[in-house]
Amino acid sequence: GNSVTQMEGPVTLSEEAFLTINCTYTATGYPSLFWYVQYPGEGLQLLLKATKADDKGSNKGFEATYRKETTSFHLEKGSVQVSDSAVYFCALSDGGATNKLIFGTGTLLAVQP
Amino acid sequence: NAGVTQTPKFQVLKTGQSMTLQCAQDMNHNSMYWYRQDPGMGLRLIYYSASEGTTDKGEVPNGYNVSRLNKREFSLRLESAAPSQTSVYFCASSEIGTGGAFFGQGTRLTVV
């Protein structure tokens, strides 16, 4: 079945450091891929998405490229801020009639001033 | 600009008690979902409703029931709560073809 694997955290960085959070997936067909962010005490917010191979999703300085050859969708940001501290979830959807999302286990990012 | 609204935000139940978690969305989405979030396990799908009048089991449906009351509302019921159901519950909605989903703020449930 479909699944998502993402790097375990926590990831601790200093402000202005470069961020990479790895995400790989297993899926039949051509899923859509997503990154969600969860700030403390809140629900999940869609951060970015990509719907086909080689698409690059971007938002708020974060980027991720849909790599079909390596089945990956790694999240990157060039210079993190303290306000980026949150849990990041990689997810896939096979679309179809249900649009169900399958999530990775989440990666906690802590950015120190 | 409410989006997805869940009630209550917090709840403590005794083992064996029942309760219903309420969810409503104002985006006219066809699909709605209930997930639970547990440490180290990400979010797991409990039940979903692809459209008004239909519901289907997700990955972890045991111990839960759902009702799609109308297009806006999708409730989750615990008939006899167990400590293993201690979790944070999220409701979400989406529109087919757009990808992604919008999430509520969550319900933190503790069963003692």
CSV table of C-alpha atoms in Angstrom, one decimal:
chain,number,residue,atom,x,y,z
A,1,GLY,CA,0.0,0.0,0.0
A,2,ASN,CA,0.9,3.7,-0.1
A,3,SER,CA,3.2,5.0,2.6
A,4,VAL,CA,5.4,8.0,3.5
A,5,THR,CA,8.7,7.9,5.4
A,6,GLN,CA,10.2,11.1,6.7
A,7,MET,CA,13.3,11.7,8.8
A,8,GLU,CA,13.0,11.5,12.5
A,9,GLY,CA,13.5,14.5,14.7
A,10,PRO,CA,13.9,16.5,16.5
A,11,VAL,CA,16.0,18.7,14.2
A,12,THR,CA,17.6,21.5,16.0
A,13,LEU,CA,19.1,24.4,14.1
A,14,SER,CA,20.4,27.9,14.8
A,15,GLU,CA,18.6,30.9,13.2
A,16,GLU,CA,19.6,31.5,9.6
A,17,ALA,CA,20.8,27.9,9.1
A,18,PHE,CA,19.8,25.8,6.0
A,19,LEU,CA,17.0,23.3,6.5
A,20,THR,CA,16.4,19.9,4.9
A,21,ILE,CA,13.8,17.5,6.0
A,22,ASN,CA,13.8,14.3,4.0
A,23,CYS,CA,10.7,12.6,2.8
A,24,THR,CA,10.3,9.5,0.6
A,25,TYR,CA,7.2,7.8,-0.5
A,26,THR,CA,5.8,4.5,-1.8
A,27,ALA,CA,2.8,4.7,-4.1
A,28,THR,CA,1.2,3.2,-7.1
A,29,GLY,CA,0.3,5.5,-9.9
A,30,TYR,CA,1.0,9.2,-9.6
A,31,PRO,CA,0.2,10.7,-6.2
A,32,SER,CA,0.1,14.3,-5.2
A,33,LEU,CA,2.6,15.3,-2.5
A,34,PHE,CA,2.2,17.7,0.3
A,35,TRP,CA,4.0,19.3,3.2
A,36,TYR,CA,1.9,20.4,6.2
A,37,VAL,CA,3.1,22.4,9.2
A,38,GLN,CA,1.7,22.2,12.8
A,39,TYR,CA,2.5,25.0,15.2
A,40,PRO,CA,2.1,24.2,18.9
A,41,GLY,CA,-1.5,23.7,20.0
A,42,GLU,CA,-2.9,24.2,16.5
A,43,GLY,CA,-4.2,22.1,13.6
A,44,LEU,CA,-2.3,21.3,10.4
A,45,GLN,CA,-1.8,23.9,7.8
A,46,LEU,CA,-1.0,23.2,4.2
A,47,LEU,CA,2.5,24.5,3.5
A,48,LEU,CA,3.1,23.5,-0.1
A,49,LYS,CA,2.1,20.9,-2.6
A,50,ALA,CA,3.2,19.3,-6.0
A,51,THR,CA,0.9,17.3,-8.2
A,52,LYS,CA,3.2,15.8,-10.8
A,53,ALA,CA,6.8,14.8,-11.4
A,54,ASP,CA,9.4,17.7,-11.4
A,55,ASP,CA,6.9,20.2,-10.0
A,56,LYS,CA,8.3,22.4,-7.3
A,57,GLY,CA,6.0,23.6,-4.6
A,58,SER,CA,7.0,26.7,-2.7
A,59,ASN,CA,5.6,28.9,0.1
A,60,LYS,CA,7.0,31.2,2.8
A,61,GLY,CA,10.6,30.5,1.7
A,62,PHE,CA,10.1,26.7,1.8
A,63,GLU,CA,10.5,24.6,-1.3
A,64,ALA,CA,10.1,20.9,-2.2
A,65,THR,CA,10.5,19.2,-5.6
A,66,TYR,CA,8.6,16.1,-6.7
A,67,ARG,CA,11.3,13.6,-7.7
A,68,LYS,CA,9.7,10.5,-9.3
A,69,GLU,CA,13.0,8.8,-10.0
A,70,THR,CA,14.0,8.9,-6.3
A,71,THR,CA,10.4,8.8,-5.0
A,72,SER,CA,11.3,11.8,-2.8
A,73,PHE,CA,9.8,15.2,-1.8
A,74,HIS,CA,12.4,16.8,0.5
A,75,LEU,CA,11.6,20.1,2.3
A,76,GLU,CA,14.2,22.8,2.2
A,77,LYS,CA,14.6,26.4,3.4
A,78,GLY,CA,17.6,28.5,2.9
A,79,SER,CA,17.5,30.5,6.2
A,80,VAL,CA,15.3,29.4,9.1
A,81,GLN,CA,13.8,31.6,11.7
A,82,VAL,CA,12.7,31.0,15.3
A,83,SER,CA,9.1,31.3,14.1
A,84,ASP,CA,9.6,28.3,11.8
A,85,SER,CA,9.8,26.0,14.9
A,86,ALA,CA,6.9,23.5,14.4
A,87,VAL,CA,6.2,19.9,13.4
A,88,TYR,CA,6.4,19.3,9.7
A,89,PHE,CA,4.4,16.4,8.0
A,90,CYS,CA,5.0,15.0,4.6
A,91,ALA,CA,1.9,13.5,3.0
A,92,LEU,CA,0.6,12.0,-0.2
A,93,SER,CA,-2.8,11.7,-1.8
A,94,ASP,CA,-3.7,9.3,-4.5
A,95,GLY,CA,-6.6,11.6,-5.5
A,96,GLY,CA,-9.4,9.5,-7.0
A,97,ALA,CA,-12.8,9.7,-5.5
A,98,THR,CA,-11.7,10.0,-1.9
A,99,ASN,CA,-8.7,12.3,-1.8
A,100,LYS,CA,-7.5,10.6,1.4
A,101,LEU,CA,-4.1,11.8,2.8
A,102,ILE,CA,-1.5,9.4,4.1
A,103,PHE,CA,1.0,11.0,6.5
A,104,GLY,CA,4.5,10.5,7.6
A,105,THR,CA,5.2,10.5,11.3
A,106,GLY,CA,6.2,14.1,11.4
A,107,THR,CA,9.5,15.9,12.1
A,108,LEU,CA,9.9,18.4,15.0
A,109,LEU,CA,12.0,21.4,14.0
A,110,ALA,CA,13.4,23.6,16.8
A,111,VAL,CA,15.2,26.8,15.8
A,112,GLN,CA,17.3,28.5,18.4
A,113,PRO,CA,18.1,32.2,18.3
B,1,ASN,CA,-13.7,32.9,7.7
B,2,ALA,CA,-14.2,29.9,9.9
B,3,GLY,CA,-13.0,27.0,7.7
B,4,VAL,CA,-13.3,23.7,9.7
B,5,THR,CA,-14.7,24.0,13.2
B,6,GLN,CA,-14.4,21.3,15.8
B,7,THR,CA,-16.0,21.0,19.2
B,8,PRO,CA,-15.1,20.5,22.0
B,9,LYS,CA,-11.4,21.5,22.1
B,10,PHE,CA,-10.7,19.4,25.3
B,11,GLN,CA,-12.5,16.5,26.9
B,12,VAL,CA,-11.8,14.1,29.7
B,13,LEU,CA,-13.8,10.9,29.8
B,14,LYS,CA,-14.0,7.9,32.1
B,15,THR,CA,-13.5,4.5,30.6
B,16,GLY,CA,-16.9,3.3,29.2
B,17,GLN,CA,-18.4,6.7,28.8
B,18,SER,CA,-19.6,7.8,25.4
B,19,MET,CA,-19.3,11.1,23.5
B,20,THR,CA,-19.6,12.7,20.1
B,21,LEU,CA,-17.1,15.0,18.5
B,22,GLN,CA,-18.6,17.6,16.2
B,23,CYS,CA,-17.2,19.0,13.0
B,24,ALA,CA,-18.5,21.5,10.6
B,25,GLN,CA,-17.0,23.1,7.5
B,26,ASP,CA,-18.2,26.2,5.6
B,27,MET,CA,-16.2,25.7,2.4
B,28,ASN,CA,-18.9,23.6,0.6
B,29,HIS,CA,-16.4,20.7,0.4
B,30,ASN,CA,-17.7,17.2,-0.6
B,31,SER,CA,-15.2,15.2,1.3
B,32,MET,CA,-14.6,15.1,5.1
B,33,TYR,CA,-12.3,13.1,7.3
B,34,TRP,CA,-11.5,12.2,10.9
B,35,TYR,CA,-7.9,11.5,11.9
B,36,ARG,CA,-6.2,10.8,15.2
B,37,GLN,CA,-2.7,12.0,16.0
B,38,ASP,CA,-0.5,10.0,18.4
B,39,PRO,CA,3.1,10.6,19.3
B,40,GLY,CA,5.5,9.1,16.8
B,41,MET,CA,2.7,7.8,14.5
B,42,GLY,CA,1.7,10.8,12.5
B,43,LEU,CA,-2.0,11.1,11.6
B,44,ARG,CA,-4.0,8.0,11.0
B,45,LEU,CA,-7.3,8.0,9.2
B,46,ILE,CA,-10.3,6.8,11.3
B,47,TYR,CA,-13.2,7.3,8.9
B,48,TYR,CA,-14.0,9.4,5.9
B,49,SER,CA,-17.0,10.6,3.9
B,50,ALA,CA,-16.4,11.1,0.2
B,51,SER,CA,-19.7,12.8,-0.2
B,52,GLU,CA,-22.9,13.5,1.6
B,53,GLY,CA,-24.7,10.3,2.5
B,54,THR,CA,-21.6,8.0,2.3
B,55,THR,CA,-19.0,7.0,4.9
B,56,ASP,CA,-16.1,4.5,4.8
B,57,LYS,CA,-13.6,3.0,7.2
B,58,GLY,CA,-10.1,4.3,7.2
B,59,GLU,CA,-7.0,2.7,8.8
B,60,VAL,CA,-8.1,2.6,12.4
B,61,PRO,CA,-12.0,2.5,12.6
B,62,ASN,CA,-12.4,0.1,15.6
B,63,GLY,CA,-14.3,1.7,18.5
B,64,TYR,CA,-15.6,4.6,16.5
B,65,ASN,CA,-18.7,5.4,14.5
B,66,VAL,CA,-19.5,8.4,12.2
B,67,SER,CA,-22.4,10.3,10.8
B,68,ARG,CA,-22.4,12.6,7.8
B,69,LEU,CA,-25.4,14.7,8.9
B,70,ASN,CA,-25.4,16.9,5.9
B,71,LYS,CA,-22.8,18.4,3.5
B,72,ARG,CA,-21.4,20.6,6.3
B,73,GLU,CA,-21.3,18.3,9.3
B,74,PHE,CA,-19.4,15.1,10.1
B,75,SER,CA,-19.5,13.7,13.6
B,76,LEU,CA,-17.4,11.1,15.3
B,77,ARG,CA,-18.8,9.0,18.1
B,78,LEU,CA,-17.1,6.9,20.8
B,79,GLU,CA,-19.7,4.5,22.1
B,80,SER,CA,-17.6,3.1,25.0
B,81,ALA,CA,-14.4,5.1,25.5
B,82,ALA,CA,-11.1,3.2,26.3
B,83,PRO,CA,-7.7,4.5,27.4
B,84,SER,CA,-6.3,3.5,24.0
B,85,GLN,CA,-8.5,6.2,22.5
B,86,THR,CA,-6.6,9.0,24.3
B,87,SER,CA,-5.4,11.1,21.4
B,88,VAL,CA,-5.8,14.3,19.5
B,89,TYR,CA,-8.5,14.1,17.0
B,90,PHE,CA,-8.6,16.2,13.8
B,91,CYS,CA,-11.4,16.8,11.4
B,92,ALA,CA,-10.6,17.8,7.8
B,93,SER,CA,-12.3,18.6,4.6
B,94,SER,CA,-11.3,18.8,0.9
B,95,GLU,CA,-12.6,19.1,-2.6
B,96,ILE,CA,-11.9,16.3,-5.0
B,97,GLY,CA,-9.3,17.2,-7.6
B,98,THR,CA,-7.8,20.1,-5.7
B,99,GLY,CA,-5.5,18.1,-3.5
B,100,GLY,CA,-4.8,18.7,0.1
B,101,ALA,CA,-7.2,19.3,2.9
B,102,PHE,CA,-8.2,21.9,5.5
B,103,PHE,CA,-7.9,20.9,9.1
B,104,GLY,CA,-9.7,21.9,12.3
B,105,GLN,CA,-7.9,22.9,15.4
B,106,GLY,CA,-8.3,19.5,17.0
B,107,THR,CA,-9.9,17.9,20.1
B,108,ARG,CA,-7.6,16.7,22.8
B,109,LEU,CA,-9.3,13.7,24.4
B,110,THR,CA,-8.1,11.9,27.5
B,111,VAL,CA,-9.7,8.7,28.7
B,112,VAL,CA,-9.0,7.7,32.3
